[in-house]
Tab-separated table of C-alpha atoms and ligand atoms in Angstrom:
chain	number	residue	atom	x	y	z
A	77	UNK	CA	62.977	89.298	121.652
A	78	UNK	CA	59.549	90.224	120.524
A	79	UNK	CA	56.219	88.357	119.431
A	80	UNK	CA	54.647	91.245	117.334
A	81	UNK	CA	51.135	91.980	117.012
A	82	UNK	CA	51.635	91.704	113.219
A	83	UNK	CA	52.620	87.971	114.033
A	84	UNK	CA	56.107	87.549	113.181
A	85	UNK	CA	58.785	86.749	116.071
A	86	UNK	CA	61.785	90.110	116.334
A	87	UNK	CA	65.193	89.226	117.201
A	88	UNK	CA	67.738	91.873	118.139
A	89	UNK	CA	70.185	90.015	120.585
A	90	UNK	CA	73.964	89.432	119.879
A	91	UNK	CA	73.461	85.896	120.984
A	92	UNK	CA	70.132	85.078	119.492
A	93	UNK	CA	70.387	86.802	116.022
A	94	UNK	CA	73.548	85.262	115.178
A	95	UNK	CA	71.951	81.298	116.641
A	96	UNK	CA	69.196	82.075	114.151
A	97	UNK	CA	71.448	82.734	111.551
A	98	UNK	CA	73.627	79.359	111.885
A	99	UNK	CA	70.277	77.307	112.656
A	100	UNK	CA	69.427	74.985	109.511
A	101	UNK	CA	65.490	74.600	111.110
A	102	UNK	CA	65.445	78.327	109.812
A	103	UNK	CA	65.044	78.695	106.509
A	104	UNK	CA	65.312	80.938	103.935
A	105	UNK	CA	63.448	79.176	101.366
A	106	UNK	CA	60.196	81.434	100.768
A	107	UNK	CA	58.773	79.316	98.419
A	108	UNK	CA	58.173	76.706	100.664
A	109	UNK	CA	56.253	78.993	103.026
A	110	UNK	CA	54.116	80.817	100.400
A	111	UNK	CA	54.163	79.185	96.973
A	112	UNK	CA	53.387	81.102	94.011
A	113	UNK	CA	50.629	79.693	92.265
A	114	UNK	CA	52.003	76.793	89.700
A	115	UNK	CA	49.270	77.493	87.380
A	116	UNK	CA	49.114	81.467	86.845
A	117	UNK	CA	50.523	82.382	83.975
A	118	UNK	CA	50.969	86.258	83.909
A	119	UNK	CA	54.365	87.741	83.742
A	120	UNK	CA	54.258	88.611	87.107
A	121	UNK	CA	53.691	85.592	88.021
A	122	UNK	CA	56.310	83.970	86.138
A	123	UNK	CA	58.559	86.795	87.394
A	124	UNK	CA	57.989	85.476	90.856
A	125	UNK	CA	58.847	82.243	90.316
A	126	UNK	CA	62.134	83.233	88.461
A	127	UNK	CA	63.213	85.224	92.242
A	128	UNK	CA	62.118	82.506	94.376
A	129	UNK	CA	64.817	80.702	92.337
A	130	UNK	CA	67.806	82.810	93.742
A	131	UNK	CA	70.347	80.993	95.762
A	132	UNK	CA	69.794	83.620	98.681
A	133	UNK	CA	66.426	82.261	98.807
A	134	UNK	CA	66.905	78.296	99.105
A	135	UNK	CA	67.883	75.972	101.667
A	136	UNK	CA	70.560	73.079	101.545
A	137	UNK	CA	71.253	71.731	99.326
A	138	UNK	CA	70.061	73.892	96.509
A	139	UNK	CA	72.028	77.257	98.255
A	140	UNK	CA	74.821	75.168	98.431
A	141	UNK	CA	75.113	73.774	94.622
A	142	UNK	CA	74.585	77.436	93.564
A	143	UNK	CA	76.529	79.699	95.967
A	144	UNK	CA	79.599	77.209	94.890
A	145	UNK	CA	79.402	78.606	91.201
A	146	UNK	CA	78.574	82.449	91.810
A	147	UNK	CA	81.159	82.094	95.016
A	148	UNK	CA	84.651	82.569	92.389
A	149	UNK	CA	83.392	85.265	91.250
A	150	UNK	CA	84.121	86.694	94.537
A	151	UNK	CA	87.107	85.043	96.238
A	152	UNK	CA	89.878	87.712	97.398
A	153	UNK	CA	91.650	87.243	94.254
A	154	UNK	CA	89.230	87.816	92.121
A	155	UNK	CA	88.096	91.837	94.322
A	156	UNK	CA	91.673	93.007	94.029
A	157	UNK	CA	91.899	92.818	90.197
A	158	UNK	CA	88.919	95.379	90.605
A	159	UNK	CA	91.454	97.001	92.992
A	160	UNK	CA	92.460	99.525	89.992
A	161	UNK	CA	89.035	100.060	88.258
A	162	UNK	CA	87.669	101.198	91.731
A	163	UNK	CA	90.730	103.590	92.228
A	164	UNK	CA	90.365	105.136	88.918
A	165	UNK	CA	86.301	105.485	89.368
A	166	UNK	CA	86.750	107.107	92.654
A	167	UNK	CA	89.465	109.823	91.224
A	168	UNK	CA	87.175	111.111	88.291
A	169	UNK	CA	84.676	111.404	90.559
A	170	UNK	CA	86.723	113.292	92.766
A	171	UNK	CA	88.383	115.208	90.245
A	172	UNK	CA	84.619	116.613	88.861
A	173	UNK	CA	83.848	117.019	92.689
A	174	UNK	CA	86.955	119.053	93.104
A	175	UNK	CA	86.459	120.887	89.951
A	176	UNK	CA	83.516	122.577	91.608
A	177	UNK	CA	85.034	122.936	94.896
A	178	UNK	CA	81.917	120.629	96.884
A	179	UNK	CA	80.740	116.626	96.347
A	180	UNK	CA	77.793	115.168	97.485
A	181	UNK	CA	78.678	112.180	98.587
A	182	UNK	CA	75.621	110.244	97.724
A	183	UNK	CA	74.069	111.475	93.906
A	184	UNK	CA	78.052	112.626	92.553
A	185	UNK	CA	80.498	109.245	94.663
A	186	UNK	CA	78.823	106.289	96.093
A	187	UNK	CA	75.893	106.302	93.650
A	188	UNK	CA	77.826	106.534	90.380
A	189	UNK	CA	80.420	104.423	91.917
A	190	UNK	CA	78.545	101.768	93.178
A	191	UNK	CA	76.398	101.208	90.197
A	192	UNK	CA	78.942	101.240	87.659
A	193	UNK	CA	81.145	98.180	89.234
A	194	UNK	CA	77.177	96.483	89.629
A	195	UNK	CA	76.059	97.189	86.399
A	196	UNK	CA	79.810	96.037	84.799
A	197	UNK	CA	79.720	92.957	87.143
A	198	UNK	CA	76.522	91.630	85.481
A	199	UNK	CA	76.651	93.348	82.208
A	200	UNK	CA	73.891	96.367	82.239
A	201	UNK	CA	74.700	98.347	78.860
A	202	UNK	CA	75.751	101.928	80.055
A	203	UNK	CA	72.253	103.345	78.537
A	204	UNK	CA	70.147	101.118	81.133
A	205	UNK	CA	72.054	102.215	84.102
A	206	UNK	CA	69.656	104.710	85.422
A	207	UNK	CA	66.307	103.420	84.439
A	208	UNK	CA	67.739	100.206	85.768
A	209	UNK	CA	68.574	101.451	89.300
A	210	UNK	CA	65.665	103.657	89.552
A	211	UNK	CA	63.021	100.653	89.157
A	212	UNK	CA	64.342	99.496	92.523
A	213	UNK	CA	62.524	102.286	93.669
A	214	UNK	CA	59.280	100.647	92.602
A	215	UNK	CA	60.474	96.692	93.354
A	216	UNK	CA	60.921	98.108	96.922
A	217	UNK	CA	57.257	98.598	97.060
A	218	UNK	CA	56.123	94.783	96.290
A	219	UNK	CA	57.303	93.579	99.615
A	220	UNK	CA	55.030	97.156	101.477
A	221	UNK	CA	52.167	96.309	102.944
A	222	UNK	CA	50.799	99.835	102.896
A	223	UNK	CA	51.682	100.150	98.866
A	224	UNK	CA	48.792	100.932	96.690
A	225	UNK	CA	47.744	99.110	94.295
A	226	UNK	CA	49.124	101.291	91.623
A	227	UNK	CA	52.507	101.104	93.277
A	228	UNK	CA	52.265	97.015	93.520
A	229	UNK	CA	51.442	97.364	89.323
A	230	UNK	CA	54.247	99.556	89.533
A	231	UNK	CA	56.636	97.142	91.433
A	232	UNK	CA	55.436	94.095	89.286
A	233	UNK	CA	55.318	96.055	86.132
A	234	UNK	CA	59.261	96.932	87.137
A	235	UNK	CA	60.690	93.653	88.285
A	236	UNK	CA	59.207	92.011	84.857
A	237	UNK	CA	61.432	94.743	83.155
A	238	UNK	CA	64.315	94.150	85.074
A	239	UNK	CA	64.425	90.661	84.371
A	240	UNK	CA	63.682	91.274	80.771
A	241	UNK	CA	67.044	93.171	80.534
A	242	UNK	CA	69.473	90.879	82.419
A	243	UNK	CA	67.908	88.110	79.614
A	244	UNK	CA	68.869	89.998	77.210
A	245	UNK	CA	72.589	89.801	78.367
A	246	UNK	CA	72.259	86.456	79.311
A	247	UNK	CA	71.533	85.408	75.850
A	248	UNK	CA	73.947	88.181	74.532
A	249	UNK	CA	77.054	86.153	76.279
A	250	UNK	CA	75.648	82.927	75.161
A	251	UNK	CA	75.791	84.442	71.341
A	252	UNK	CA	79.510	85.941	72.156
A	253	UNK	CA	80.846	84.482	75.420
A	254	UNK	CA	83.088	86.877	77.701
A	255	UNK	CA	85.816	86.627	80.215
A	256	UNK	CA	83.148	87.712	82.770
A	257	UNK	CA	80.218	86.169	85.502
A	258	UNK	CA	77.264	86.040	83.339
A	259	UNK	CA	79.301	83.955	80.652
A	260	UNK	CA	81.229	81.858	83.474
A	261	UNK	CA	77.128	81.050	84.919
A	262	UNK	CA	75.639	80.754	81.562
A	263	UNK	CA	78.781	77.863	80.688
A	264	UNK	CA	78.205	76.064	83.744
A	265	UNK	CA	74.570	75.920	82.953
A	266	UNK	CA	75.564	74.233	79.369
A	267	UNK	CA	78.405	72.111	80.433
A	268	UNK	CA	77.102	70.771	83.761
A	269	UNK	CA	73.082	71.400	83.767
A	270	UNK	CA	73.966	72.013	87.132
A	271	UNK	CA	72.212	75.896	86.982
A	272	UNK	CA	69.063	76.109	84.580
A	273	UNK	CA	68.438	80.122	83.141
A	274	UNK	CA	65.829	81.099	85.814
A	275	UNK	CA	68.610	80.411	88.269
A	276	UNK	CA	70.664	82.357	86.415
A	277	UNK	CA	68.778	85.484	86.036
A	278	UNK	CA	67.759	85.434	89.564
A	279	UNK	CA	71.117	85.408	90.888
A	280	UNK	CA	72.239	88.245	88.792
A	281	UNK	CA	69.261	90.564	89.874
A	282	UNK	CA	70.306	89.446	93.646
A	283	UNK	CA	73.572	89.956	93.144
A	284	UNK	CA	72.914	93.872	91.764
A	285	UNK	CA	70.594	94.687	93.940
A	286	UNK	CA	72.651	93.679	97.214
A	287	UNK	CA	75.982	94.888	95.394
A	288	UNK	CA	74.803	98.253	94.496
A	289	UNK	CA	71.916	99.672	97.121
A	290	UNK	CA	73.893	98.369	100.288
A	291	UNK	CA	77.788	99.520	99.482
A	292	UNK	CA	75.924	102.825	97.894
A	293	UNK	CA	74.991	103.232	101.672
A	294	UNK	CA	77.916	101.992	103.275
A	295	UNK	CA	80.165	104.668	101.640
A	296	UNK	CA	77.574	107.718	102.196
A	297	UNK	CA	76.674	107.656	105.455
A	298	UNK	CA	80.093	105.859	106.649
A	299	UNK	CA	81.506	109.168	105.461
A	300	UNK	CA	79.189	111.344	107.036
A	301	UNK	CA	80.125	109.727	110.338
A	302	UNK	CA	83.564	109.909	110.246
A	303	UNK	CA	83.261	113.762	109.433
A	304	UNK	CA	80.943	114.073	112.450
A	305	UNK	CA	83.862	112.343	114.338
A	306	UNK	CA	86.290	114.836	113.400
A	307	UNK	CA	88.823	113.816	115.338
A	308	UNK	CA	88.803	110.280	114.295
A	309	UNK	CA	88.883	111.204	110.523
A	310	UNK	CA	92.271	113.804	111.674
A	311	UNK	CA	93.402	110.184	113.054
A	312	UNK	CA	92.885	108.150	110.219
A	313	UNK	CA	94.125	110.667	107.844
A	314	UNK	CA	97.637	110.759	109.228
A	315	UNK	CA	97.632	107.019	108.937
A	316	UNK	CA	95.237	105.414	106.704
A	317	UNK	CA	97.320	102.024	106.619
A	318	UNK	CA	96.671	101.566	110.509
A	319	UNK	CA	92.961	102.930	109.989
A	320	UNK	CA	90.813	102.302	107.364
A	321	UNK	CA	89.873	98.978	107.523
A	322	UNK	CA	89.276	99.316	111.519
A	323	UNK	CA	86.642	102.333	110.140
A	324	UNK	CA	84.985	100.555	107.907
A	325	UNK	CA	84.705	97.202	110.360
A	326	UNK	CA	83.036	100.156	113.124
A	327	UNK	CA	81.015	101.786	110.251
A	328	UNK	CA	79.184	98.661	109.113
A	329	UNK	CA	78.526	97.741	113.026
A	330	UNK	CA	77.504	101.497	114.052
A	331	UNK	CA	75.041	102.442	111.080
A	332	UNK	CA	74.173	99.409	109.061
A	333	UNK	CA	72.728	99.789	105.424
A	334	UNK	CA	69.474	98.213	106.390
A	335	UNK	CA	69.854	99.411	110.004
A	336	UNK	CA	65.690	99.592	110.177
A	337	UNK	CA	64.727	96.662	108.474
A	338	UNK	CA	65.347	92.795	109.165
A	339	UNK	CA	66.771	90.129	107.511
A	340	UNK	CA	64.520	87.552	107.610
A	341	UNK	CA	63.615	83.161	108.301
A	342	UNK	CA	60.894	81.038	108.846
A	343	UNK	CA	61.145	77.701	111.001
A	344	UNK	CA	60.823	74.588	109.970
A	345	UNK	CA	59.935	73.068	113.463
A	346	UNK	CA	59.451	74.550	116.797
A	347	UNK	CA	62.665	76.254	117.304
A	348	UNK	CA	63.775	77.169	120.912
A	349	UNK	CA	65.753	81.041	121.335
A	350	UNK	CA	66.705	81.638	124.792
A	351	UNK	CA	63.897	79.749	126.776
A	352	UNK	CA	61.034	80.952	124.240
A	353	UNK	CA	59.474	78.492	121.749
A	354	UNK	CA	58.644	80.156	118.656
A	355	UNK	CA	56.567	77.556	116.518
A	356	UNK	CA	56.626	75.950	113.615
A	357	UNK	CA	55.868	78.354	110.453
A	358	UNK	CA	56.524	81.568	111.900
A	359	UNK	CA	58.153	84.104	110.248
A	360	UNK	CA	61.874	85.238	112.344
A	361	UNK	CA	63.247	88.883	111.389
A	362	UNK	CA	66.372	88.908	112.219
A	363	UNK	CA	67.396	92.807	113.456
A	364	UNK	CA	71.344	92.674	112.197
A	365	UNK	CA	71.227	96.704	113.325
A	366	UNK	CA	70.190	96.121	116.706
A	367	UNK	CA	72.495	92.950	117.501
A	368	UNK	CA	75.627	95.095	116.407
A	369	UNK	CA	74.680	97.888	119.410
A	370	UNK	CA	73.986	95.164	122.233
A	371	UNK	CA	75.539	96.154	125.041
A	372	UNK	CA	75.894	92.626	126.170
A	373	UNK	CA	78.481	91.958	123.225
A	374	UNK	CA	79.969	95.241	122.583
A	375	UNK	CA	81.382	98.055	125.306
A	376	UNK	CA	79.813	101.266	125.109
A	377	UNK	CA	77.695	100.633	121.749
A	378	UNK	CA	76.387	103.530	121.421
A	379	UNK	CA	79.841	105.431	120.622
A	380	UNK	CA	81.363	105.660	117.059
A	381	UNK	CA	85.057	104.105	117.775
A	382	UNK	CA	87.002	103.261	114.776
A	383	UNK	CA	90.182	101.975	116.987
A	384	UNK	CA	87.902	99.231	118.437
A	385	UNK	CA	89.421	96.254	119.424
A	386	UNK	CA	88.489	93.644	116.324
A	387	UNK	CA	85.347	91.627	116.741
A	388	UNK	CA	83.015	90.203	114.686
A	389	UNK	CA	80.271	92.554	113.804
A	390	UNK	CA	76.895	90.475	111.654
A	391	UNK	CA	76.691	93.574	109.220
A	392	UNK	CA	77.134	90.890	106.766
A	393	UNK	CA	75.259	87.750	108.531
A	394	UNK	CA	76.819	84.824	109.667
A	395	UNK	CA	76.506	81.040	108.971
A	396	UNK	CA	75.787	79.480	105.092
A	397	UNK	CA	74.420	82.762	104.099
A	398	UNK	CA	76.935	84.951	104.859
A	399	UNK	CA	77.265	87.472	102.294
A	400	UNK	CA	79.151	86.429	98.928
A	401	UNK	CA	80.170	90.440	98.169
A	402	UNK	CA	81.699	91.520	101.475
A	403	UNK	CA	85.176	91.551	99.924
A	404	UNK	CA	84.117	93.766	97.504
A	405	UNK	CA	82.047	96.164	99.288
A	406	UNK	CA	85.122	96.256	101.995
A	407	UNK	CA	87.216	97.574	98.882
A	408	UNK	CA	85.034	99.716	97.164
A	409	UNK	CA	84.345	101.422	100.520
A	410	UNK	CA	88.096	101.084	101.639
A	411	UNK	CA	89.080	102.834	98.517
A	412	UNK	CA	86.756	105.241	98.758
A	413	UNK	CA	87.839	106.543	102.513
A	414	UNK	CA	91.037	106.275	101.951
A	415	UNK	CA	91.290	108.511	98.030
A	416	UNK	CA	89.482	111.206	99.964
A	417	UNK	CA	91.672	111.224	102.950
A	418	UNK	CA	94.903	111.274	100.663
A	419	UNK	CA	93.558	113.680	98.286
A	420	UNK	CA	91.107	115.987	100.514
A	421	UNK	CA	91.883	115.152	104.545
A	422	UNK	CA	90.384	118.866	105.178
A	423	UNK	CA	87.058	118.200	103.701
A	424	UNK	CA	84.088	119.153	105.619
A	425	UNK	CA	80.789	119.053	105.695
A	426	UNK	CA	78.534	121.918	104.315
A	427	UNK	CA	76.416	123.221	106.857
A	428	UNK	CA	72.705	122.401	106.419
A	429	UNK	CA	73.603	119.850	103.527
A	430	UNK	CA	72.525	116.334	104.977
A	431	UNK	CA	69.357	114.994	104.055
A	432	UNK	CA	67.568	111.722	104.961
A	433	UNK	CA	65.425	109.936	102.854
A	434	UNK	CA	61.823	110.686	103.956
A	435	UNK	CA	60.976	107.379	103.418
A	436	UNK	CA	63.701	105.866	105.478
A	437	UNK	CA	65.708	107.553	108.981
A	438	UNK	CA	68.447	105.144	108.242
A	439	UNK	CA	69.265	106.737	104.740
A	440	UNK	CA	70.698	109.501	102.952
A	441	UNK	CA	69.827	111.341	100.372
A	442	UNK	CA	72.171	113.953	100.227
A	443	UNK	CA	75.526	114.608	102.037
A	444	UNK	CA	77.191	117.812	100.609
A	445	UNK	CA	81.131	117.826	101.471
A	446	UNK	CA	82.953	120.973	100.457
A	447	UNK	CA	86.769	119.738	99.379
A	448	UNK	CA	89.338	121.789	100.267
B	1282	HEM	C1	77.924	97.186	102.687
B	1282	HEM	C2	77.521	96.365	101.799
B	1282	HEM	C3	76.802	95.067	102.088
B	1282	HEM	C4	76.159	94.648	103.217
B	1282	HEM	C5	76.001	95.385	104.530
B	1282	HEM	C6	75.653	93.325	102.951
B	1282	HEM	C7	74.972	92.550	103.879
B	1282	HEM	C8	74.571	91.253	103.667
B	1282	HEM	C9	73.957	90.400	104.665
B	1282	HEM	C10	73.658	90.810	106.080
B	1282	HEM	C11	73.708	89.206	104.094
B	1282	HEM	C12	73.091	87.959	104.769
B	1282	HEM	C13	71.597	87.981	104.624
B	1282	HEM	C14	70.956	86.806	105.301
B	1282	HEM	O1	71.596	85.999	105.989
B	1282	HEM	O2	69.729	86.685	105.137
B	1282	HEM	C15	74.137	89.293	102.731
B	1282	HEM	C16	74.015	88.294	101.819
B	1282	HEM	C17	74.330	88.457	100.493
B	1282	HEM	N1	75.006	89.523	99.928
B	1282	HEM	FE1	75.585	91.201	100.821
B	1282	HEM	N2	75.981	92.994	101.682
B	1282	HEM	C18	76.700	94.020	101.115
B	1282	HEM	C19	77.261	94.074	99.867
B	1282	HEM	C20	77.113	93.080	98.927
B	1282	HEM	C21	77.705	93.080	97.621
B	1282	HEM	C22	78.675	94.124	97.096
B	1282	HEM	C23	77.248	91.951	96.993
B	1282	HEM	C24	77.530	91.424	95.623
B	1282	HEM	C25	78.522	91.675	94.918
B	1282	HEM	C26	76.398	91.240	97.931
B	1282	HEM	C27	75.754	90.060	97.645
B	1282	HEM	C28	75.119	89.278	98.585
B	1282	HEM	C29	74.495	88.019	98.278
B	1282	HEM	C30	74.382	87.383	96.904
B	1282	HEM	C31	74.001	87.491	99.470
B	1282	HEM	C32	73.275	86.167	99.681
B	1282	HEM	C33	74.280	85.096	100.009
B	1282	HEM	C34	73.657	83.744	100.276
B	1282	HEM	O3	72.457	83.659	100.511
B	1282	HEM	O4	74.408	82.755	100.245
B	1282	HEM	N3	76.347	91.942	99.085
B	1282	HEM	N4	74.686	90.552	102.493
């Protein structure tokens, strides 16, 4: 535990990060921390006020009205009849991979894969796709302190766009409702006026962003491990019934998506963590990375072990917030491991072919696999 010059409070403890996450005097509701002006009337501005409205951002019992509606979207039931779209996504990616006798396993599989089942879960049109997922790129920047100011235009200028488009099919399913989310949300706002349109459009930006960056780097660099743990991937190979889902449970503790950064709270009241009193108002990031290497929860954390006995990792939080999509990012990744290990279980990593992000140790931006 850490009080940080910058002023915020840093947990990385087993223990304390997953207390923080089940403590209702922690809250995730920004808005009540740092309002956005009421009066400005910019599109930035309104923008802002549209996000603060997602459900990941609101307390009880706001997050609890609005997780209920998005939350059948996402029982079991609803990920396995994705089960076959995934399969088939996976296999023409494979098959152009294989056509050329190498993959990278971040621009040509988890990219393209993870995108496309975003996008088609809240209804991107196929020609937005890229601009759409590249304007994260500048959103990212808005929450930088070091960001110039052209990069904050940039960021603002991007997240006004992106909720310009998801409007658009918002008010495309009203015209000519689907058997999909964004028709399901936009019905229970007219039946029920239990979810107005800003709610709306900020839970479908949420639920893109966290569905397609995070299982993106789930599958790339979950991969990458288990080829640098070559005799684990043998292992899993000659029985991917018995393994996979062990490997991706180890992945998700060993190398998290957002292994650098925090998820974050504020408190509501002077909140006690193991004998130190953080105060009222202060803002809690929450290190999910850290917590799933403490030594005093896990044996040995520092060593990749995919045959680890079960236990609950917080690589997708814990508590009221826990997150809505692991099902599906458990499949897509699940799928993913286990087509190449049927298809290709001698591919192997090209020498010299894995590169980071610049910006970011705990991504990739390129992991080259040459397929036997
Ligand atoms: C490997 C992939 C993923 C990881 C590691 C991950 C991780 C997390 C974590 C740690 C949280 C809790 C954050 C907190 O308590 O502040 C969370 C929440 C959330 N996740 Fe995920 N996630 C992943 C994939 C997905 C996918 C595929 C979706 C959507 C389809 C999704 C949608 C959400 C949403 C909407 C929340 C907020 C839930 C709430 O506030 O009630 N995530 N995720």
């Amino acid at each position: 535990m850490h009080h940080s010059a910058y002023g915020y409070w840093l947990l990385t403890r087993y223990n304390d990060v997953a207390a923080a996450l089940r403590d209702p005097r922690l809250s995730s509701d920004w808005a009540r921390k740092r309002p956005v002006d009421p009066t400005a009337q910019d599109d930035f501005s309104h923008a802002q006020r549209v996000i603060f409205q997602s459900f990941n951002m609101k307390d009880p019992p706001t997050h609890t009205r609005l997780r209920k509606l998005i939350q059948q979207a996402f029982t079991r039931a609803a990920v396995d009849e994705q089960r076959g779209r995934v399969d088939a996504l996976v296999d023409d990616l494979l098959d152009a991979g294989a056509a050329k006798g190498a993959l990278d396993l971040v621009t040509e599989l988890a990219f393209p894969l993870t995108i496309t089942i975003a996008s088609e879960m809240i209804g991107i049109p196929s020609a937005e796709r890229d601009r759409f997922r590249a304007s994260f790129e500048d959103t990212e920047r808005l929450g930088d302190p070091t960001a110039s100011a052209e990069q904050r235009r940039a960021g603002q200028d991007a997240l006004v766009w992106q909720l310009g488009v998801i409007g658009d099919v918002v008010d495309a399913r009203r015209a000519d409702p689907r058997d999909d989310l964004v028709t399901a949300l936009v019905q229970a706002e007219e039946s029920g006026e239990t979810l107005t349109r800003d709610e709306i459009l900020a839970a479908l930006l949420t639920l893109y962003t966290a569905a397609g960056t995070t299982t993106e780097r789930m599958i790339s660099s979950g991969m990458l491990l288990l080829l640098r743990h070559r005799e684990q991937w043998d292992e899993l190979v000659a029985d991917p019934d018995r393994l996979v889902n062990g490997a991706i449970t180890e992945i998700l503790r060993f190398h998290h998506p957002n292994q650098q950064t925090t998820t974050n709270r504020f408190t509501l009241e002077d909140v006690d963590v193991s004998g130190v009193t953080i105060p009222s108002g202060s803002t809690v990031r929450v290190a999910l990375g850290a917590a799933n290497r403490d030594p005093a929860r896990w044996d040995d954390p520092e060593r990749f072990d995919i045959t680890r006995p079960e236990v609950v990792s917080l690589g997708f939080g814990q508590g009221i917030h826990f997150c809505i999509g692991a099902p599906l990012a458990r499949m897509q990744a699940a799928a993913t491991v286990r087509r190449i290990a049927e298809r290709f279980p001698a591919v192997w990593l090209a020498t010299g072919e894995v590169r980071h992000d610049p910006r970011r140790m705990d991504r990739y931006e390129r992991v080259l696999v040459e397929l036997a």
